[in-house]
XYZ file of C-alpha atoms in Angstrom:
276
model
C 105.741 -67.338 297.428
C 105.880 -70.261 295.269
C 107.123 -70.555 292.081
C 105.340 -72.709 289.518
C 106.377 -74.112 286.323
C 104.155 -73.520 282.722
C 105.110 -76.508 281.092
C 104.410 -75.523 277.284
C 107.906 -76.422 276.215
C 107.808 -79.770 278.019
C 105.490 -81.162 275.894
C 108.113 -84.101 275.075
C 108.509 -85.059 278.534
C 107.068 -87.679 280.490
C 105.251 -87.019 283.730
C 107.465 -88.630 285.464
C 110.122 -86.477 284.139
C 108.573 -83.186 283.941
C 108.823 -83.825 287.994
C 112.643 -84.474 287.711
C 113.157 -81.409 286.323
C 111.175 -79.411 288.348
C 112.596 -80.487 291.297
C 116.492 -79.731 289.545
C 115.413 -76.402 288.988
C 114.217 -75.963 292.906
C 110.675 -75.699 291.909
C 107.511 -76.323 293.986
C 106.270 -77.764 291.136
C 104.386 -77.925 287.544
C 101.048 -76.065 286.846
C 98.149 -78.547 285.681
C 98.475 -77.816 281.822
C 94.870 -79.078 281.215
C 95.339 -79.051 277.119
C 95.165 -81.506 274.383
C 98.254 -83.155 273.486
C 100.115 -82.993 277.473
C 99.200 -84.774 280.555
C 96.099 -83.901 280.974
C 93.128 -82.612 278.681
C 89.697 -82.159 279.253
C 88.603 -85.664 278.429
C 90.726 -87.604 280.947
C 90.598 -84.915 284.060
C 88.961 -86.423 286.580
C 91.154 -89.588 285.951
C 94.663 -88.286 285.125
C 94.535 -85.072 287.446
C 94.302 -86.775 290.369
C 97.302 -89.279 289.328
C 99.271 -86.164 288.155
C 98.732 -84.347 291.563
C 99.623 -87.831 293.340
C 103.204 -87.882 290.967
C 104.186 -84.703 291.775
C 103.202 -85.372 295.746
C 105.742 -88.739 295.324
C 108.587 -86.071 294.010
C 107.981 -83.793 297.043
C 106.348 -81.302 294.992
C 103.022 -80.099 294.794
C 100.396 -78.601 292.210
C 98.344 -76.525 293.076
C 97.419 -74.066 289.819
C 95.541 -75.376 286.766
C 95.698 -73.818 283.302
C 92.800 -74.479 281.510
C 91.261 -73.614 278.122
C 87.761 -73.189 279.605
C 86.205 -70.277 278.364
C 84.373 -67.544 280.837
C 81.245 -68.575 278.392
C 81.278 -72.430 279.479
C 82.298 -71.973 283.177
C 78.827 -73.568 284.182
C 77.904 -76.199 281.851
C 81.874 -77.392 282.388
C 81.578 -76.699 286.401
C 81.972 -80.562 287.010
C 85.755 -80.087 285.828
C 85.742 -77.105 288.728
C 84.747 -79.624 291.328
C 87.033 -82.208 290.200
C 90.218 -79.542 290.076
C 89.175 -78.911 293.722
C 88.674 -82.119 294.936
C 92.504 -82.686 293.840
C 93.469 -79.849 295.904
C 94.296 -77.443 292.920
C 93.600 -73.757 294.464
C 93.335 -71.789 291.234
C 92.823 -72.317 287.443
C 93.436 -70.074 284.798
C 90.524 -69.634 282.399
C 91.075 -69.614 278.748
C 92.191 -65.902 276.898
C 89.110 -64.429 275.373
C 90.402 -63.252 272.050
C 89.020 -59.903 270.978
C 88.533 -61.372 267.297
C 86.434 -63.754 268.366
C 83.653 -61.300 270.149
C 80.720 -60.961 267.469
C 79.836 -57.443 269.036
C 82.266 -54.147 268.987
C 84.448 -52.972 270.791
C 82.696 -50.848 272.805
C 80.378 -53.963 274.249
C 83.178 -56.217 275.277
C 83.711 -54.971 278.515
C 80.264 -55.173 279.384
C 80.152 -58.493 277.794
C 83.316 -59.887 280.231
C 81.880 -58.422 282.982
C 78.473 -60.200 282.993
C 80.408 -64.035 282.334
C 83.106 -63.343 284.918
C 79.387 -62.402 287.459
C 78.826 -65.778 286.614
C 81.904 -67.603 286.654
C 82.831 -66.165 290.127
C 79.515 -68.186 291.339
C 80.123 -71.176 289.870
C 83.486 -71.151 291.340
C 82.135 -70.559 294.546
C 80.567 -73.458 294.847
C 82.961 -75.884 293.966
C 85.726 -73.911 296.293
C 88.323 -72.614 293.623
C 89.571 -69.637 292.255
C 89.127 -68.785 288.830
C 92.161 -66.588 287.501
C 91.847 -63.912 284.575
C 95.234 -63.410 283.154
C 96.068 -60.141 281.484
C 97.093 -60.824 277.952
C 97.745 -59.245 274.716
C 95.062 -60.043 272.120
C 92.727 -60.771 274.666
C 90.257 -59.143 277.118
C 91.380 -57.908 279.537
C 94.630 -56.803 278.250
C 95.582 -54.797 280.713
C 95.623 -53.839 284.768
C 92.273 -51.435 283.977
C 90.807 -53.529 281.701
C 90.995 -56.259 284.089
C 89.745 -54.014 287.151
C 86.700 -52.648 285.292
C 85.540 -56.361 284.640
C 86.285 -58.199 288.462
C 85.617 -55.079 291.054
C 83.003 -55.846 293.368
C 83.456 -59.214 292.589
C 84.486 -61.313 295.719
C 88.329 -61.902 294.885
C 88.332 -65.056 296.964
C 86.917 -66.667 294.070
C 88.011 -64.873 291.063
C 91.525 -63.448 290.471
C 93.568 -61.715 288.375
C 96.946 -62.989 286.918
C 99.406 -59.769 286.237
C 102.303 -60.599 283.566
C 104.153 -57.047 282.744
C 106.655 -59.387 280.176
C 102.957 -59.930 278.271
C 102.229 -56.443 278.152
C 105.492 -55.077 276.754
C 105.774 -57.725 274.448
C 102.419 -57.387 273.155
C 99.655 -54.839 274.461
C 98.374 -53.302 277.780
C 101.445 -51.890 279.276
C 100.811 -49.235 282.327
C 103.174 -48.218 285.246
C 103.675 -50.945 287.705
C 103.061 -48.597 290.050
C 99.595 -48.265 288.777
C 98.553 -51.810 287.911
C 99.596 -53.395 291.239
C 97.788 -50.646 293.689
C 94.885 -50.331 290.958
C 94.322 -54.471 291.100
C 95.191 -55.168 294.383
C 93.701 -57.838 296.651
C 92.849 -59.558 292.925
C 96.034 -59.826 292.060
C 96.208 -63.530 292.716
C 99.076 -64.134 290.238
C 102.431 -63.604 288.519
C 103.430 -63.966 285.120
C 107.245 -64.437 285.639
C 108.331 -63.880 282.048
C 109.775 -60.805 280.428
C 110.384 -59.428 276.691
C 112.236 -56.791 275.323
C 112.829 -54.805 271.734
C 115.241 -55.564 269.127
C 116.140 -54.254 265.909
C 116.507 -56.259 262.669
C 115.844 -56.069 259.211
C 113.096 -54.050 257.866
C 110.890 -56.199 256.594
C 108.721 -53.077 255.009
C 105.674 -53.770 257.157
C 105.556 -50.586 259.144
C 107.494 -51.559 262.590
C 110.972 -50.154 260.394
C 112.562 -53.066 261.769
C 111.731 -53.281 265.776
C 110.011 -56.228 267.014
C 109.096 -57.218 270.673
C 110.296 -60.799 271.743
C 110.695 -62.326 274.905
C 113.352 -63.125 276.573
C 114.637 -64.433 280.289
C 113.456 -61.707 282.384
C 117.216 -61.140 283.282
C 117.545 -59.559 280.485
C 114.414 -57.954 279.973
C 112.517 -54.772 279.845
C 110.169 -55.135 282.854
C 111.413 -53.212 286.139
C 110.829 -56.263 288.404
C 112.412 -54.182 291.100
C 109.617 -51.526 290.755
C 107.343 -54.590 290.534
C 108.494 -56.419 293.636
C 108.562 -53.376 295.767
C 104.787 -52.832 294.219
C 103.903 -56.808 295.513
C 105.557 -56.488 298.616
C 103.063 -53.288 299.738
C 100.432 -55.128 298.812
C 101.313 -58.476 300.958
C 101.440 -60.914 297.781
C 102.086 -64.014 298.533
C 102.244 -65.302 295.214
C 102.192 -67.845 293.301
C 104.706 -66.807 290.527
C 104.198 -69.016 287.143
C 107.723 -69.368 285.806
C 106.829 -69.298 281.603
C 110.387 -70.170 279.958
C 108.566 -69.165 276.338
C 112.103 -68.448 274.547
C 114.388 -70.065 272.234
C 111.715 -72.867 271.609
C 113.725 -74.494 268.712
C 116.835 -75.308 271.257
C 116.085 -76.893 274.630
C 119.309 -76.838 276.036
C 119.768 -72.798 275.306
C 116.145 -72.437 276.955
C 117.188 -74.340 279.752
C 120.412 -72.664 280.706
C 118.946 -69.194 280.342
C 115.657 -70.489 282.535
C 118.209 -71.688 285.097
C 119.514 -67.948 285.441
C 115.588 -66.973 285.227
C 115.049 -68.686 288.546
C 118.101 -67.463 290.359
C 117.082 -64.052 289.377
C 113.176 -64.022 290.570
C 114.364 -65.605 293.801
C 116.919 -63.294 294.735
C 114.123 -60.402 294.339
C 111.328 -62.757 296.414
C 114.186 -62.989 299.026
C 115.328 -59.112 298.913
C 111.869 -57.942 299.101
C 110.426 -60.676 301.799
C 107.681 -62.207 299.675
């Protein structure tokens, strides 16, 4: 099982420094984070991606997974970006989150809309020989394993898959039993969001939460039962990758890094325990 870094909180590092961090953490490489303000964006993707990939290789790393802001409605007109990523050896690209607030129809129409566009996404991805990834994510659609499965069933899992994200489920929405999520999605599970969350009680702000709030936290401290999760992943012969997303302590990199090193150790021990 490979472990890649979603480097959102490494924005101030040079590409070389990012690679050095990945090596020091014992990771297999960083994601290609294709976003304005980072090392690659849509405007320079065709030139910057091969350089980023070659740089990773010089450090003994690989870049096989990309995070993009390509909307499900835009894949056809941006198909050249898919071909460019594929040509660089990138095997999977995560689509932009389809935020429910941006949908112009009613909530009863959002599933059919998503299904229709993901069918086209799979067609374009097949032509580019790359797998499109739909991440289960709060405030977006799909936000759960059930909604995700209803949107991808019948499509070729070689070209469209689902990234499960139990930490996001717990911190925002979409919580379902892991013994249900994994077997339901089965062959469509193509990536694991390696992050977690927990509930904390603080000051009652008068917002109806009575002082209870959900916050992201290193997985070794979080609420997700990763033993059950890895048991289920083993049953479907999941091969990864795991995407590590250290989204905690954004104001204190040293504290984040200390916790992150422990989180990597936690996931690698689970990987070894279950033979993934």
